[in-house]
Amino acid sequence: MPKLVDHDAKKIEIAKATWKVIVREGLDNATVRNIARETGMSVGSLRHYFPSQSDLLQFSMELVSERVATRIREKNMMTAESPVMAIQDAISELLPLDEERRVEAEVWFVFSAKALVDARLKQLSDQVYNDMRQGFEWAIQSLRKLGLAREDLRADLEVYRLHALVDGMAVHHLLHPDKLTYRQMVDTLSYHLRSLCK
Amino acid sequence: MPKLVDHDAKKIEIAKATWKVIVREGLDNATVRNIARETGMSVGSLRHYFPSQSDLLQFSMELVSERVATRIREKNMMTAESPVMAIQDAISELLPLDEERRVEAEVWFVFSAKALVDARLKQLSDQVYNDMRQGFEWAIQSLRKLGLAREDLRADLEVYRLHALVDGMAVHHLLHPDKLTYRQMVDTLSYHLRSLCK
DNA sequence: TTTATTTTAGCACACTTGTATTATCAAAGA
DNA sequence: TCTTTGATAATACAAGTGTGCTAAAATAAA
């Protein structure tokens, strides 16, 4: 019988190395050779887990969305001081607040740019966008149902607005970290949510 | 004497062809050869105007920011019905409202992703970001000085918020044009600006 | 120890890339 | 008309790419 290796764990390890290379050298330099060197494996070994570079990139991108989704799903909403704080905490998970999240956000950003001309990535990009919007719809609806929201609030536009605000801030922080700090992001988000309430 | 060619005009022509290739095939495929084919020139001719690919890309990115800046600068604010409408019109210039602007926005988006790992592009990216923020600061200040703004408005956070909202919507529209249409963008922007006023 | 199977390592191939070199062309002044 | 000089074109080249293939190594049950 052969060696026992956790296939999935290895693939995740390789995907994380891929992120590292992308953040450090850009998507252009995320070559199989560079990624193999980053993991310490040979190119052949890498190919054993991912038949092609395309598969590797696809998997690496899927892993980002999975991890973000998991993090939000596992967040305990009940511990928050108030419903608004619970919503704010959940949304904060989408912002690059620490190094780990920063890497994921940056990788996602780079992938999104590529999704513009890559049909396969586009599909995933669309799906994640829909999931995110659903989340924001849920957030706005919650505020209304709890009677916290202002009466004159336009639910549909508020969803677009909140969604764009979050992604916009994330992008700004990635590209210009000292021009929009993490604290400023959180303050702005908090400020925005409060502005939706009576 | 040789043939007389308007150097600058030719460079702009090449840069526009570069945009075309980037939008159609992605930045990866914006190779010297592909761009040369797009313009109908030979690779050698292209090199006559741009010594290196890096110079070409740099110039192409600068051209985007120049054109956006010019468009805003030349916009006549006095024709608007109201100050708020004037601000809204100016900001709308930043949104991908027609094909031309869409191309520019998409190119800028792709370049921004590359600026994360390219120091030279990063410099331009920073400068444009600062210019934009100044513009948004001006917009918020205008609302206050005209006495239109709500009293409890936090100017600093409003700037971050408006800036992130605009860029966020632009990105969403680029990536998912039918999930956030041009009309929805404009409506949301208008809604947002009104929410800042008494 | 033997053996079946998975994993790894390395090489080769065809291809594309940016860039350099060289030659050709076209037009204006002597 | 001939030379000069900017513009264009064609070709060459070295470096780097993804990927297919083959042989060796490693491992755990028999």
mmCIF file of N, CA and C in Angstrom, chain A residues 78-172:
data_model
loop_
_atom_site.group_PDB
_atom_site.id
_atom_site.type_symbol
_atom_site.label_atom_id
_atom_site.label_comp_id
_atom_site.label_asym_id
_atom_site.label_seq_id
_atom_site.Cartn_x
_atom_site.Cartn_y
_atom_site.Cartn_z
ATOM 1 N N MET A 78 -24.927 36.066 18.547
ATOM 2 C CA MET A 78 -25.643 36.282 19.811
ATOM 3 C C MET A 78 -24.802 37.005 20.863
ATOM 4 N N THR A 79 -23.513 36.988 20.644
ATOM 5 C CA THR A 79 -22.644 37.577 21.669
ATOM 6 C C THR A 79 -22.545 39.095 21.568
ATOM 7 N N ALA A 80 -23.031 39.652 20.455
ATOM 8 C CA ALA A 80 -22.897 41.090 20.263
ATOM 9 C C ALA A 80 -23.786 41.857 21.232
ATOM 10 N N GLU A 81 -23.378 43.102 21.495
ATOM 11 C CA GLU A 81 -24.114 43.942 22.445
ATOM 12 C C GLU A 81 -25.506 44.292 21.920
ATOM 13 N N SER A 82 -25.555 44.546 20.610
ATOM 14 C CA SER A 82 -26.826 44.967 20.022
ATOM 15 C C SER A 82 -26.937 44.386 18.623
ATOM 16 N N PRO A 83 -28.132 44.408 18.057
ATOM 17 C CA PRO A 83 -28.304 43.907 16.684
ATOM 18 C C PRO A 83 -27.421 44.661 15.694
ATOM 19 N N VAL A 84 -27.334 45.961 15.862
ATOM 20 C CA VAL A 84 -26.505 46.743 14.951
ATOM 21 C C VAL A 84 -25.048 46.321 15.060
ATOM 22 N N MET A 85 -24.606 46.109 16.295
ATOM 23 C CA MET A 85 -23.229 45.661 16.472
ATOM 24 C C MET A 85 -23.011 44.286 15.854
ATOM 25 N N ALA A 86 -24.021 43.439 15.951
ATOM 26 C CA ALA A 86 -23.905 42.105 15.356
ATOM 27 C C ALA A 86 -23.712 42.217 13.853
ATOM 28 N N ILE A 87 -24.495 43.098 13.240
ATOM 29 C CA ILE A 87 -24.366 43.295 11.799
ATOM 30 C C ILE A 87 -22.998 43.881 11.469
ATOM 31 N N GLN A 88 -22.598 44.837 12.266
ATOM 32 C CA GLN A 88 -21.294 45.458 12.021
ATOM 33 C C GLN A 88 -20.169 44.440 12.139
ATOM 34 N N ASP A 89 -20.247 43.575 13.130
ATOM 35 C CA ASP A 89 -19.221 42.552 13.301
ATOM 36 C C ASP A 89 -19.170 41.615 12.099
ATOM 37 N N ALA A 90 -20.352 41.233 11.632
ATOM 38 C CA ALA A 90 -20.394 40.312 10.493
ATOM 39 C C ALA A 90 -19.767 40.951 9.261
ATOM 40 N N ILE A 91 -20.128 42.197 9.013
ATOM 41 C CA ILE A 91 -19.585 42.874 7.839
ATOM 42 C C ILE A 91 -18.083 43.088 7.985
ATOM 43 N N SER A 92 -17.638 43.313 9.206
ATOM 44 C CA SER A 92 -16.206 43.524 9.427
ATOM 45 C C SER A 92 -15.382 42.326 8.978
ATOM 46 N N GLU A 93 -16.013 41.168 8.975
ATOM 47 C CA GLU A 93 -15.293 39.979 8.521
ATOM 48 C C GLU A 93 -14.893 40.091 7.052
ATOM 49 N N LEU A 94 -15.583 40.947 6.341
ATOM 50 C CA LEU A 94 -15.288 41.100 4.915
ATOM 51 C C LEU A 94 -14.160 42.089 4.685
ATOM 52 N N LEU A 95 -13.820 42.830 5.704
ATOM 53 C CA LEU A 95 -12.773 43.859 5.551
ATOM 54 C C LEU A 95 -11.403 43.290 5.913
ATOM 55 N N PRO A 96 -10.366 43.779 5.286
ATOM 56 C CA PRO A 96 -9.002 43.272 5.548
ATOM 57 C C PRO A 96 -8.462 43.799 6.882
ATOM 58 N N LEU A 97 -8.892 43.186 7.963
ATOM 59 C CA LEU A 97 -8.543 43.739 9.273
ATOM 60 C C LEU A 97 -7.243 43.197 9.830
ATOM 61 N N ASP A 98 -6.823 42.040 9.391
ATOM 62 C CA ASP A 98 -5.503 41.536 9.817
ATOM 63 C C ASP A 98 -4.772 40.979 8.608
ATOM 64 N N GLU A 99 -3.571 40.486 8.854
ATOM 65 C CA GLU A 99 -2.733 40.061 7.730
ATOM 66 C C GLU A 99 -3.399 38.940 6.940
ATOM 67 N N GLU A 100 -3.988 38.016 7.640
ATOM 68 C CA GLU A 100 -4.620 36.879 6.966
ATOM 69 C C GLU A 100 -5.732 37.355 6.031
ATOM 70 N N ARG A 101 -6.584 38.193 6.580
ATOM 71 C CA ARG A 101 -7.690 38.695 5.771
ATOM 72 C C ARG A 101 -7.200 39.596 4.645
ATOM 73 N N ARG A 102 -6.128 40.306 4.928
ATOM 74 C CA ARG A 102 -5.566 41.194 3.913
ATOM 75 C C ARG A 102 -5.094 40.391 2.705
ATOM 76 N N VAL A 103 -4.429 39.298 2.997
ATOM 77 C CA VAL A 103 -3.960 38.435 1.905
ATOM 78 C C VAL A 103 -5.145 37.933 1.092
ATOM 79 N N GLU A 104 -6.161 37.447 1.783
ATOM 80 C CA GLU A 104 -7.318 36.920 1.071
ATOM 81 C C GLU A 104 -7.986 37.998 0.219
ATOM 82 N N ALA A 105 -8.130 39.182 0.806
ATOM 83 C CA ALA A 105 -8.791 40.266 0.073
ATOM 84 C C ALA A 105 -7.981 40.664 -1.159
ATOM 85 N N GLU A 106 -6.679 40.706 -0.973
ATOM 86 C CA GLU A 106 -5.835 41.102 -2.102
ATOM 87 C C GLU A 106 -5.879 40.062 -3.212
ATOM 88 N N VAL A 107 -5.826 38.809 -2.821
ATOM 89 C CA VAL A 107 -5.913 37.740 -3.814
ATOM 90 C C VAL A 107 -7.251 37.821 -4.539
ATOM 91 N N TRP A 108 -8.291 38.061 -3.790
ATOM 92 C CA TRP A 108 -9.615 38.148 -4.406
ATOM 93 C C TRP A 108 -9.679 39.325 -5.376
ATOM 94 N N PHE A 109 -9.106 40.410 -4.989
ATOM 95 C CA PHE A 109 -9.082 41.599 -5.843
ATOM 96 C C PHE A 109 -8.375 41.314 -7.168
ATOM 97 N N VAL A 110 -7.215 40.709 -7.056
ATOM 98 C CA VAL A 110 -6.442 40.381 -8.253
ATOM 99 C C VAL A 110 -7.203 39.398 -9.139
ATOM 100 N N PHE A 111 -7.814 38.423 -8.499
ATOM 101 C CA PHE A 111 -8.594 37.444 -9.256
ATOM 102 C C PHE A 111 -9.777 38.104 -9.960
ATOM 103 N N SER A 112 -10.409 39.021 -9.266
ATOM 104 C CA SER A 112 -11.564 39.698 -9.861
ATOM 105 C C SER A 112 -11.167 40.414 -11.142
ATOM 106 N N ALA A 113 -10.009 41.037 -11.112
ATOM 107 C CA ALA A 113 -9.537 41.718 -12.314
ATOM 108 C C ALA A 113 -9.367 40.717 -13.449
ATOM 109 N N LYS A 114 -8.880 39.533 -13.119
ATOM 110 C CA LYS A 114 -8.687 38.515 -14.147
ATOM 111 C C LYS A 114 -10.018 37.939 -14.608
ATOM 112 N N ALA A 115 -10.985 37.913 -13.709
ATOM 113 C CA ALA A 115 -12.298 37.351 -14.045
ATOM 114 C C ALA A 115 -12.967 38.126 -15.179
ATOM 115 N N LEU A 116 -12.524 39.345 -15.393
ATOM 116 C CA LEU A 116 -13.091 40.160 -16.474
ATOM 117 C C LEU A 116 -12.888 39.506 -17.834
ATOM 118 N N VAL A 117 -11.850 38.737 -17.968
ATOM 119 C CA VAL A 117 -11.564 38.126 -19.270
ATOM 120 C C VAL A 117 -11.424 36.609 -19.178
ATOM 121 N N ASP A 118 -11.750 36.043 -18.025
ATOM 122 C CA ASP A 118 -11.641 34.594 -17.856
ATOM 123 C C ASP A 118 -13.013 34.058 -17.446
ATOM 124 N N ALA A 119 -13.654 33.366 -18.388
ATOM 125 C CA ALA A 119 -15.037 32.943 -18.187
ATOM 126 C C ALA A 119 -15.176 32.041 -16.963
ATOM 127 N N ARG A 120 -14.180 31.216 -16.735
ATOM 128 C CA ARG A 120 -14.274 30.265 -15.625
ATOM 129 C C ARG A 120 -14.250 31.006 -14.285
ATOM 130 N N LEU A 121 -13.340 31.953 -14.169
ATOM 131 C CA LEU A 121 -13.276 32.733 -12.941
ATOM 132 C C LEU A 121 -14.509 33.610 -12.799
ATOM 133 N N LYS A 122 -15.027 34.060 -13.920
ATOM 134 C CA LYS A 122 -16.198 34.933 -13.898
ATOM 135 C C LYS A 122 -17.381 34.257 -13.211
ATOM 136 N N GLN A 123 -17.517 32.977 -13.476
ATOM 137 C CA GLN A 123 -18.625 32.238 -12.880
ATOM 138 C C GLN A 123 -18.555 32.290 -11.357
ATOM 139 N N LEU A 124 -17.382 32.025 -10.830
ATOM 140 C CA LEU A 124 -17.206 32.063 -9.384
ATOM 141 C C LEU A 124 -17.410 33.477 -8.861
ATOM 142 N N SER A 125 -16.880 34.433 -9.599
ATOM 143 C CA SER A 125 -17.020 35.826 -9.204
ATOM 144 C C SER A 125 -18.493 36.213 -9.091
ATOM 145 N N ASP A 126 -19.284 35.783 -10.053
ATOM 146 C CA ASP A 126 -20.714 36.081 -10.039
ATOM 147 C C ASP A 126 -21.405 35.441 -8.827
ATOM 148 N N GLN A 127 -21.056 34.198 -8.610
ATOM 149 C CA GLN A 127 -21.702 33.468 -7.516
ATOM 150 C C GLN A 127 -21.414 34.131 -6.172
ATOM 151 N N VAL A 128 -20.167 34.500 -5.966
ATOM 152 C CA VAL A 128 -19.790 35.141 -4.706
ATOM 153 C C VAL A 128 -20.483 36.493 -4.565
ATOM 154 N N TYR A 129 -20.568 37.201 -5.684
ATOM 155 C CA TYR A 129 -21.244 38.496 -5.641
ATOM 156 C C TYR A 129 -22.694 38.324 -5.200
ATOM 157 N N ASN A 130 -23.356 37.321 -5.753
ATOM 158 C CA ASN A 130 -24.749 37.082 -5.392
ATOM 159 C C ASN A 130 -24.890 36.736 -3.910
ATOM 160 N N ASP A 131 -23.988 35.891 -3.430
ATOM 161 C CA ASP A 131 -24.026 35.516 -2.022
ATOM 162 C C ASP A 131 -23.855 36.742 -1.132
ATOM 163 N N MET A 132 -22.910 37.567 -1.511
ATOM 164 C CA MET A 132 -22.640 38.767 -0.723
ATOM 165 C C MET A 132 -23.871 39.668 -0.703
ATOM 166 N N ARG A 133 -24.442 39.856 -1.872
ATOM 167 C CA ARG A 133 -25.608 40.741 -1.917
ATOM 168 C C ARG A 133 -26.724 40.199 -1.033
ATOM 169 N N GLN A 134 -26.927 38.907 -1.103
ATOM 170 C CA GLN A 134 -27.940 38.292 -0.230
ATOM 171 C C GLN A 134 -27.662 38.634 1.221
ATOM 172 N N GLY A 135 -26.405 38.561 1.591
ATOM 173 C CA GLY A 135 -26.030 38.896 2.961
ATOM 174 C C GLY A 135 -26.389 40.327 3.309
ATOM 175 N N PHE A 136 -26.096 41.233 2.401
ATOM 176 C CA PHE A 136 -26.398 42.638 2.665
ATOM 177 C C PHE A 136 -27.913 42.870 2.685
ATOM 178 N N GLU A 137 -28.622 42.159 1.836
ATOM 179 C CA GLU A 137 -30.082 42.265 1.858
ATOM 180 C C GLU A 137 -30.607 41.826 3.213
ATOM 181 N N TRP A 138 -30.025 40.748 3.694
ATOM 182 C CA TRP A 138 -30.432 40.251 5.000
ATOM 183 C C TRP A 138 -30.165 41.307 6.083
ATOM 184 N N ALA A 139 -29.023 41.958 5.982
ATOM 185 C CA ALA A 139 -28.656 42.959 6.983
ATOM 186 C C ALA A 139 -29.655 44.114 6.995
ATOM 187 N N ILE A 140 -29.968 44.610 5.821
ATOM 188 C CA ILE A 140 -30.906 45.735 5.748
ATOM 189 C C ILE A 140 -32.296 45.316 6.226
ATOM 190 N N GLN A 141 -32.708 44.132 5.805
ATOM 191 C CA GLN A 141 -34.013 43.631 6.233
ATOM 192 C C GLN A 141 -34.085 43.492 7.748
ATOM 193 N N SER A 142 -32.994 43.021 8.325
ATOM 194 C CA SER A 142 -32.960 42.845 9.779
ATOM 195 C C SER A 142 -33.208 44.164 10.485
ATOM 196 N N LEU A 143 -32.549 45.193 10.001
ATOM 197 C CA LEU A 143 -32.716 46.505 10.625
ATOM 198 C C LEU A 143 -34.179 46.946 10.571
ATOM 199 N N ARG A 144 -34.797 46.663 9.466
ATOM 200 C CA ARG A 144 -36.197 47.071 9.329
ATOM 201 C C ARG A 144 -37.095 46.267 10.260
ATOM 202 N N LYS A 145 -36.897 44.962 10.242
ATOM 203 C CA LYS A 145 -37.775 44.094 11.020
ATOM 204 C C LYS A 145 -37.640 44.369 12.507
ATOM 205 N N LEU A 146 -36.467 44.779 12.906
ATOM 206 C CA LEU A 146 -36.261 45.082 14.323
ATOM 207 C C LEU A 146 -36.774 46.473 14.670
ATOM 208 N N GLY A 147 -37.247 47.171 13.643
ATOM 209 C CA GLY A 147 -37.791 48.506 13.892
ATOM 210 C C GLY A 147 -36.727 49.538 14.165
ATOM 211 N N LEU A 148 -35.492 49.219 13.799
ATOM 212 C CA LEU A 148 -34.396 50.158 14.049
ATOM 213 C C LEU A 148 -34.204 51.132 12.891
ATOM 214 N N ALA A 149 -34.586 50.682 11.707
ATOM 215 C CA ALA A 149 -34.304 51.484 10.517
ATOM 216 C C ALA A 149 -35.183 52.720 10.432
ATOM 217 N N ARG A 150 -34.641 53.717 9.773
ATOM 218 C CA ARG A 150 -35.430 54.921 9.518
ATOM 219 C C ARG A 150 -36.619 54.548 8.622
ATOM 220 N N GLU A 151 -37.644 55.338 8.721
ATOM 221 C CA GLU A 151 -38.863 55.005 7.992
ATOM 222 C C GLU A 151 -38.711 55.258 6.483
ATOM 223 N N ASP A 152 -37.956 56.318 6.162
ATOM 224 C CA ASP A 152 -37.861 56.729 4.758
ATOM 225 C C ASP A 152 -36.781 55.972 3.988
ATOM 226 N N LEU A 153 -36.352 54.872 4.532
ATOM 227 C CA LEU A 153 -35.228 54.121 3.963
ATOM 228 C C LEU A 153 -35.650 53.333 2.716
ATOM 229 N N ARG A 154 -34.877 53.480 1.650
ATOM 230 C CA ARG A 154 -35.156 52.737 0.411
ATOM 231 C C ARG A 154 -34.339 51.450 0.426
ATOM 232 N N ALA A 155 -34.979 50.341 0.739
ATOM 233 C CA ALA A 155 -34.245 49.101 0.977
ATOM 234 C C ALA A 155 -33.346 48.710 -0.196
ATOM 235 N N ASP A 156 -33.868 48.781 -1.419
ATOM 236 C CA ASP A 156 -33.076 48.333 -2.566
ATOM 237 C C ASP A 156 -31.795 49.158 -2.712
ATOM 238 N N LEU A 157 -31.952 50.482 -2.621
ATOM 239 C CA LEU A 157 -30.774 51.338 -2.777
ATOM 240 C C LEU A 157 -29.811 51.188 -1.601
ATOM 241 N N GLU A 158 -30.343 50.930 -0.438
ATOM 242 C CA GLU A 158 -29.472 50.759 0.724
ATOM 243 C C GLU A 158 -28.573 49.534 0.564
ATOM 244 N N VAL A 159 -29.122 48.517 -0.082
ATOM 245 C CA VAL A 159 -28.320 47.311 -0.311
ATOM 246 C C VAL A 159 -27.166 47.631 -1.257
ATOM 247 N N TYR A 160 -27.467 48.269 -2.382
ATOM 248 C CA TYR A 160 -26.389 48.650 -3.307
ATOM 249 C C TYR A 160 -25.356 49.504 -2.584
ATOM 250 N N ARG A 161 -25.875 50.424 -1.784
ATOM 251 C CA ARG A 161 -24.997 51.394 -1.145
ATOM 252 C C ARG A 161 -24.070 50.715 -0.142
ATOM 253 N N LEU A 162 -24.635 49.891 0.700
ATOM 254 C CA LEU A 162 -23.820 49.222 1.715
ATOM 255 C C LEU A 162 -22.794 48.294 1.066
ATOM 256 N N HIS A 163 -23.243 47.551 0.073
ATOM 257 C CA HIS A 163 -22.361 46.616 -0.605
ATOM 258 C C HIS A 163 -21.187 47.358 -1.262
ATOM 259 N N ALA A 164 -21.511 48.420 -1.972
ATOM 260 C CA ALA A 164 -20.457 49.179 -2.644
ATOM 261 C C ALA A 164 -19.529 49.845 -1.635
ATOM 262 N N LEU A 165 -20.099 50.323 -0.564
ATOM 263 C CA LEU A 165 -19.277 50.961 0.462
ATOM 264 C C LEU A 165 -18.246 49.996 1.018
ATOM 265 N N VAL A 166 -18.690 48.793 1.341
ATOM 266 C CA VAL A 166 -17.788 47.803 1.938
ATOM 267 C C VAL A 166 -16.686 47.420 0.957
ATOM 268 N N ASP A 167 -17.062 47.061 -0.252
ATOM 269 C CA ASP A 167 -16.053 46.662 -1.230
ATOM 270 C C ASP A 167 -15.152 47.834 -1.595
ATOM 271 N N GLY A 168 -15.737 49.004 -1.717
ATOM 272 C CA GLY A 168 -14.936 50.178 -2.042
ATOM 273 C C GLY A 168 -13.890 50.458 -0.977
ATOM 274 N N MET A 169 -14.288 50.391 0.275
ATOM 275 C CA MET A 169 -13.329 50.621 1.347
ATOM 276 C C MET A 169 -12.252 49.546 1.350
ATOM 277 N N ALA A 170 -12.658 48.318 1.131
ATOM 278 C CA ALA A 170 -11.675 47.232 1.116
ATOM 279 C C ALA A 170 -10.621 47.485 0.036
ATOM 280 N N VAL A 171 -11.077 47.869 -1.129
ATOM 281 C CA VAL A 171 -10.147 48.134 -2.232
ATOM 282 C C VAL A 171 -9.231 49.318 -1.889
ATOM 283 N N HIS A 172 -9.827 50.368 -1.354
ATOM 284 C CA HIS A 172 -9.020 51.535 -1.003
ATOM 285 C C HIS A 172 -7.954 51.174 0.029
#
